[in-house]
CSV table of C-alpha atoms in Angstrom, one decimal:
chain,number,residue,atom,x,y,z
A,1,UNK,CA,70.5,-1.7,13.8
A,2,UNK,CA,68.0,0.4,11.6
A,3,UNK,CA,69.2,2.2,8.5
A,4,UNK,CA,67.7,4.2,5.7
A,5,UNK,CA,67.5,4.3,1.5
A,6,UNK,CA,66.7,7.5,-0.3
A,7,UNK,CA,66.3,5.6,-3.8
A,8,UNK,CA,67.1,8.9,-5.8
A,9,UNK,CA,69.8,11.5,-5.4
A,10,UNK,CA,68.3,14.2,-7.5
A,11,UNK,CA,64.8,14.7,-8.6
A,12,UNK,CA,64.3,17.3,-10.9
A,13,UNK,CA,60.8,18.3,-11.9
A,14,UNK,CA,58.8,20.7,-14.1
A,15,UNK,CA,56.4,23.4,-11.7
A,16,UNK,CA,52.7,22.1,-11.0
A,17,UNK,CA,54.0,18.3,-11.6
A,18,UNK,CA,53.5,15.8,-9.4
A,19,UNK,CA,56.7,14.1,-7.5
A,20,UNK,CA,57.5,11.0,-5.5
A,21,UNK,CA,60.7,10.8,-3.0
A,22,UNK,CA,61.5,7.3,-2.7
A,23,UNK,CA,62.8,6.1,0.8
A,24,UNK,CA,63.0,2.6,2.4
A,25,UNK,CA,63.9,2.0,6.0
A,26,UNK,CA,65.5,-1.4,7.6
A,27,UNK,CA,64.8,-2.0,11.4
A,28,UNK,CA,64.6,-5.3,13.7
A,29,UNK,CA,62.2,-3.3,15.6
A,30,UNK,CA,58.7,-0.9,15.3
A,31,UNK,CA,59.7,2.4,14.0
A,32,UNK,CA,59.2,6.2,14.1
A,33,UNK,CA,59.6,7.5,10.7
A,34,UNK,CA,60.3,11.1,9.1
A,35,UNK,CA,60.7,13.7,6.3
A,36,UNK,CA,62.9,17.0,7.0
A,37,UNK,CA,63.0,19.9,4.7
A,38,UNK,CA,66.2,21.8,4.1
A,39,UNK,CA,65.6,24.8,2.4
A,40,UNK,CA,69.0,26.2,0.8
A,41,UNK,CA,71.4,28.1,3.8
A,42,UNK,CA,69.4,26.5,6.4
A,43,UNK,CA,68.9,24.0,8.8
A,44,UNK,CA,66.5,20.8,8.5
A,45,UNK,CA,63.0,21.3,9.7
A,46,UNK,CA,60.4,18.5,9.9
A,47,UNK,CA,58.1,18.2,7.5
A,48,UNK,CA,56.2,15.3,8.5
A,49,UNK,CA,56.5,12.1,10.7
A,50,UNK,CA,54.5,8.9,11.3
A,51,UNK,CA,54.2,7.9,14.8
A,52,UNK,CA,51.4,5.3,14.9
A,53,UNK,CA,47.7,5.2,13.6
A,54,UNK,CA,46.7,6.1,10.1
A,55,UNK,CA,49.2,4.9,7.9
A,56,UNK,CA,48.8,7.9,5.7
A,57,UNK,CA,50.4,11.8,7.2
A,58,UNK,CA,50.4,14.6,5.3
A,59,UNK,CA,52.0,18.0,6.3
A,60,UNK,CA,50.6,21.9,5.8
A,61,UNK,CA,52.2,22.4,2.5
A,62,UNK,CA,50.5,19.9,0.2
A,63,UNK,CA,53.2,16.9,0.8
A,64,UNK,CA,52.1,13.3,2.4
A,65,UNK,CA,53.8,10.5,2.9
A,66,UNK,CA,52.4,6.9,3.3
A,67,UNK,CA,53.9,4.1,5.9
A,68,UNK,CA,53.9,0.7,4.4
A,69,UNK,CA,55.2,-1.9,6.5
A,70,UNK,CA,55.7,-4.6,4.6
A,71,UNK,CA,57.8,-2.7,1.6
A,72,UNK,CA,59.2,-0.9,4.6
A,73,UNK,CA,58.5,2.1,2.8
A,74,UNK,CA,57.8,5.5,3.3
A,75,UNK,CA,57.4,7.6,0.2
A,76,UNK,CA,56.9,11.3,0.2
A,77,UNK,CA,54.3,12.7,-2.4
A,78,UNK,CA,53.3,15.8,-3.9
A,79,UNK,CA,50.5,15.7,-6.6
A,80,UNK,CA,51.6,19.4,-7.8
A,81,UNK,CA,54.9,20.7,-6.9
A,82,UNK,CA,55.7,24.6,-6.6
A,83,UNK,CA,58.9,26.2,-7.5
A,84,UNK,CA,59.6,26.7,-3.6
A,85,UNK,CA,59.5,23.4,-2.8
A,86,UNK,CA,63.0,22.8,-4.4
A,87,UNK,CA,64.8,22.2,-1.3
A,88,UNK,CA,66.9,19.1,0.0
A,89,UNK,CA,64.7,16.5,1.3
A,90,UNK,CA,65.8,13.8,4.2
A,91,UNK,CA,63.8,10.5,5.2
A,92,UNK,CA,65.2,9.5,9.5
A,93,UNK,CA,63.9,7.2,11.1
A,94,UNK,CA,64.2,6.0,15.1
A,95,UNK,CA,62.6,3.9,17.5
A,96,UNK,CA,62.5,3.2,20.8
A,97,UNK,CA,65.3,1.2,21.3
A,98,UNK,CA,69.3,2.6,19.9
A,99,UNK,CA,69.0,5.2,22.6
A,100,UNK,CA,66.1,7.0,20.9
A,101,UNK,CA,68.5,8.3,18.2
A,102,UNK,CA,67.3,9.0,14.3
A,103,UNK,CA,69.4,7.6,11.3
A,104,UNK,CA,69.1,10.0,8.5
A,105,UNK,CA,69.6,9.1,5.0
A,106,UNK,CA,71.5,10.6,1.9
A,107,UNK,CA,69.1,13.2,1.3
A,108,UNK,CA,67.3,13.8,-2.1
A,109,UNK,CA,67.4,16.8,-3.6
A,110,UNK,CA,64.5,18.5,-5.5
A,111,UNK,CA,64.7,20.7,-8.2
A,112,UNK,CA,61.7,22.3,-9.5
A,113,UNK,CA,61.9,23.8,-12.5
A,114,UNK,CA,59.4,26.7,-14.2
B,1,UNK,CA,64.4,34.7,18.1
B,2,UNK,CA,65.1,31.3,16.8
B,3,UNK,CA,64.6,27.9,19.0
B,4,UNK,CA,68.3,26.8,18.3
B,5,UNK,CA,71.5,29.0,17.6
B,6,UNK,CA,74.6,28.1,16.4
B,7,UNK,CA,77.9,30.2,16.4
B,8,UNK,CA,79.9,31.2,14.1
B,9,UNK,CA,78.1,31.0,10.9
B,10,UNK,CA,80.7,30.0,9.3
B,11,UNK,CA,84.3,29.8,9.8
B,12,UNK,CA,88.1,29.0,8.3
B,13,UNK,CA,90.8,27.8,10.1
B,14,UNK,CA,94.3,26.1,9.1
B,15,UNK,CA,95.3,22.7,9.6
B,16,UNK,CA,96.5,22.0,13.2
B,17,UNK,CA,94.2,25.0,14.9
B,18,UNK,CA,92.0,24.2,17.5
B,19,UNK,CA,88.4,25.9,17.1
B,20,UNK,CA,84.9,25.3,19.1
B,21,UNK,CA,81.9,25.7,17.4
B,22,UNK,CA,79.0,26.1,19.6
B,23,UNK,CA,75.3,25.7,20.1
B,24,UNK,CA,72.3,27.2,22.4
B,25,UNK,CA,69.3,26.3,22.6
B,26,UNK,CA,65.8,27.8,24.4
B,27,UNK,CA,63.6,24.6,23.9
B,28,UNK,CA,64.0,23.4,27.3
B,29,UNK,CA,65.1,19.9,25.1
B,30,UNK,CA,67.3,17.6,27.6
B,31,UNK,CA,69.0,15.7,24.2
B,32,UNK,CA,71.2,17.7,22.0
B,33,UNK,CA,73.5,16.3,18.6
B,34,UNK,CA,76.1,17.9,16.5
B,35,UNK,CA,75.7,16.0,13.1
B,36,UNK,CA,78.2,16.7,10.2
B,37,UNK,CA,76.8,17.0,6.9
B,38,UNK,CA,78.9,16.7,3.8
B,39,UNK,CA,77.3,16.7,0.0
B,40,UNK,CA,75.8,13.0,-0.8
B,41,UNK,CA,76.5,11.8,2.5
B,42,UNK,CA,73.9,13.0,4.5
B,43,UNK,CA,73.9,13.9,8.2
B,44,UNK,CA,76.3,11.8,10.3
B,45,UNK,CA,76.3,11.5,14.4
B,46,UNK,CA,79.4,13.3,15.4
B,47,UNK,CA,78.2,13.0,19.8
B,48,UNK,CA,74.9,13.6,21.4
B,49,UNK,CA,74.2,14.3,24.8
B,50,UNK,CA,71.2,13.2,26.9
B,51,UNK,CA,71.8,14.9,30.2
B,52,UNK,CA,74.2,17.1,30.9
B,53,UNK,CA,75.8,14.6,32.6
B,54,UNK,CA,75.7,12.1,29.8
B,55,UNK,CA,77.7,12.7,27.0
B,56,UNK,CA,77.9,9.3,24.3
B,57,UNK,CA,80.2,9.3,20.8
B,58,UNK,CA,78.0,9.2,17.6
B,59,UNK,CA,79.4,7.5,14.3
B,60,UNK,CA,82.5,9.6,13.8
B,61,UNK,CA,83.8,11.0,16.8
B,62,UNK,CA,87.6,10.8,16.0
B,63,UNK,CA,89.3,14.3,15.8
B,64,UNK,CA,86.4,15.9,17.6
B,65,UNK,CA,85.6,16.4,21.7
B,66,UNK,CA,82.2,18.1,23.2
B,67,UNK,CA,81.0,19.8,26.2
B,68,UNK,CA,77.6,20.0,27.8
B,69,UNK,CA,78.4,22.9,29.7
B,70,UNK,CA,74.2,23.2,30.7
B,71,UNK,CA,71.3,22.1,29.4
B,72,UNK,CA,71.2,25.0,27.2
B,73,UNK,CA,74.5,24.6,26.0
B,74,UNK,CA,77.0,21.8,23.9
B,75,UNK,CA,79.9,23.0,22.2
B,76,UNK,CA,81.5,20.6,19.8
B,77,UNK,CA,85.4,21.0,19.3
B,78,UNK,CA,88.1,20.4,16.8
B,79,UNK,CA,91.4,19.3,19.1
B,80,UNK,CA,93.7,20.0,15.6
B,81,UNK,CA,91.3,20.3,12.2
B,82,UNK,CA,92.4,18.4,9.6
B,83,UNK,CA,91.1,19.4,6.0
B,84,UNK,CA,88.7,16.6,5.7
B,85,UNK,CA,86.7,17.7,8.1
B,86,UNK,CA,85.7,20.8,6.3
B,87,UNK,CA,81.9,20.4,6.3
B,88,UNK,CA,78.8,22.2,7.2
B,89,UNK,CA,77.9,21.3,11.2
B,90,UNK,CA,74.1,20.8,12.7
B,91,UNK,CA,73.0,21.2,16.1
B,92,UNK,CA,70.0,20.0,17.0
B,93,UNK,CA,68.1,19.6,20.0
B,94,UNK,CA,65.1,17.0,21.0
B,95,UNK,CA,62.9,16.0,24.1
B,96,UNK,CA,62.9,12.9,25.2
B,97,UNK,CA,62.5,9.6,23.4
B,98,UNK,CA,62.7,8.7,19.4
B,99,UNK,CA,59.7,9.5,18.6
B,100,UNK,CA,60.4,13.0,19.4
B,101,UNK,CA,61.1,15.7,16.2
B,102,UNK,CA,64.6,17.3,16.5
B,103,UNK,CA,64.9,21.1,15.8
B,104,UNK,CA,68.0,21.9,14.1
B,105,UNK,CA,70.4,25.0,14.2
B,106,UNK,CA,71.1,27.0,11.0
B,107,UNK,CA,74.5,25.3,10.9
B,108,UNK,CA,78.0,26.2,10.6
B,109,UNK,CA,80.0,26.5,7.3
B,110,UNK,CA,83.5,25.2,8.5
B,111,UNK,CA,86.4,25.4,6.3
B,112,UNK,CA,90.1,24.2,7.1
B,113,UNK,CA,93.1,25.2,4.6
């Protein structure tokens, strides 16, 4: 079974400050791992995922998020956060095995603050 | 023209109607989802569908039924809604495999009195 820990439920921020969503994953297996953006009245989009390879992705907007396997960890960063990057944040993850599906967790939302 | 479409918007019922809320997509994905999502609890399987021949339950599939009625389309349905399942309702669509991104609908705001 895999499942996933968004540490915090709210993370509010001042504008141009950095930010760190927490989110640990459990999985008997190698995993797929992902941050989706839901921006408010709208549907999750994917902001980033780790596949294999570098350890370290990063998406257009400034975020990147850094596999660690042994914390089975996968934080999402922002060195300097904009006042349109309050939004809902999700960590999933999947692999290869449970049908292919993704387990998402609580969410985190992000309040950024002028 | 968006990738995945969801209709209604949103939506209130009573308690004991039946209502379908359904889902089109142009990707070309094979695998589509319905997810519930309801404040702190994050998104939750309701049924996802690989084929249209191969429809599977998700984490809470009491009280709801779907159809794969083509690749295109899966309509999720509410036999007799029951107040606790007012939520907002994903669809979302993927290709093959789990490491493959799903795209998600805008969602549907369902209420039931």
């Amino acid at each position: 079974a895999q499942s996933v820990t968004q540490l915090d439920s709210q993370v509010p921020v001042f504008e141009e400050a950095p930010v760190e969503l927490r989110c640990n994953y459990s999985s008997s297996v190698s995993v797929y791992l992902f941050w989706y953006v839901q921006y408010p009245n709208q549907g999750l989009q994917l902001l980033l995922k780790y596949l294999s390879g570098s350890t370290l992705v990063e998406s257009i907007n400034g975020f990147e998020a850094e596999f660690n396997k042994s914390q089975t960890s996968f934080h999402l960063r922002k060195p300097s956060v904009h006042i349109s990057d309050t939004a809902e944040y999700f960590c999933a993850v999947s692999s290869n095995t449970n049908a292919g599906k993704s387990t998402f967790g609580d969410g985190t939302t992000l309040t950024v603050k002028p | 023209d968006a990738d995945v479409t969801q209709t209604p918007r949103n939506r209130i019922t009573k308690t004991g109607k039946r209502i379908m809320l359904e889902c089109s997509q142009t990707k070309g994905h094979d695998r589509m989802y319905w997810y519930r999502q309801d404040p702190g609890l994050g998104l939750r399987l309701i049924y996802y569908s690989f084929d249209v021949k191969d429809i599977n339950k998700g984490e809470i599939s009491d009280g709801y039924s779907v159809s794969r009625q083509a690749q295109a389309k899966f309509s999720l349905s509410l036999e007799s809604a029951i107040p606790n399942q007012t939520a907002l309702y994903f669809c979302a669509t993927s290709d093959k495999g789990g490491l493959e991104t799903q795209y998600f609908g805008p969602g549907t705001r369902l209420l039931v009195l």
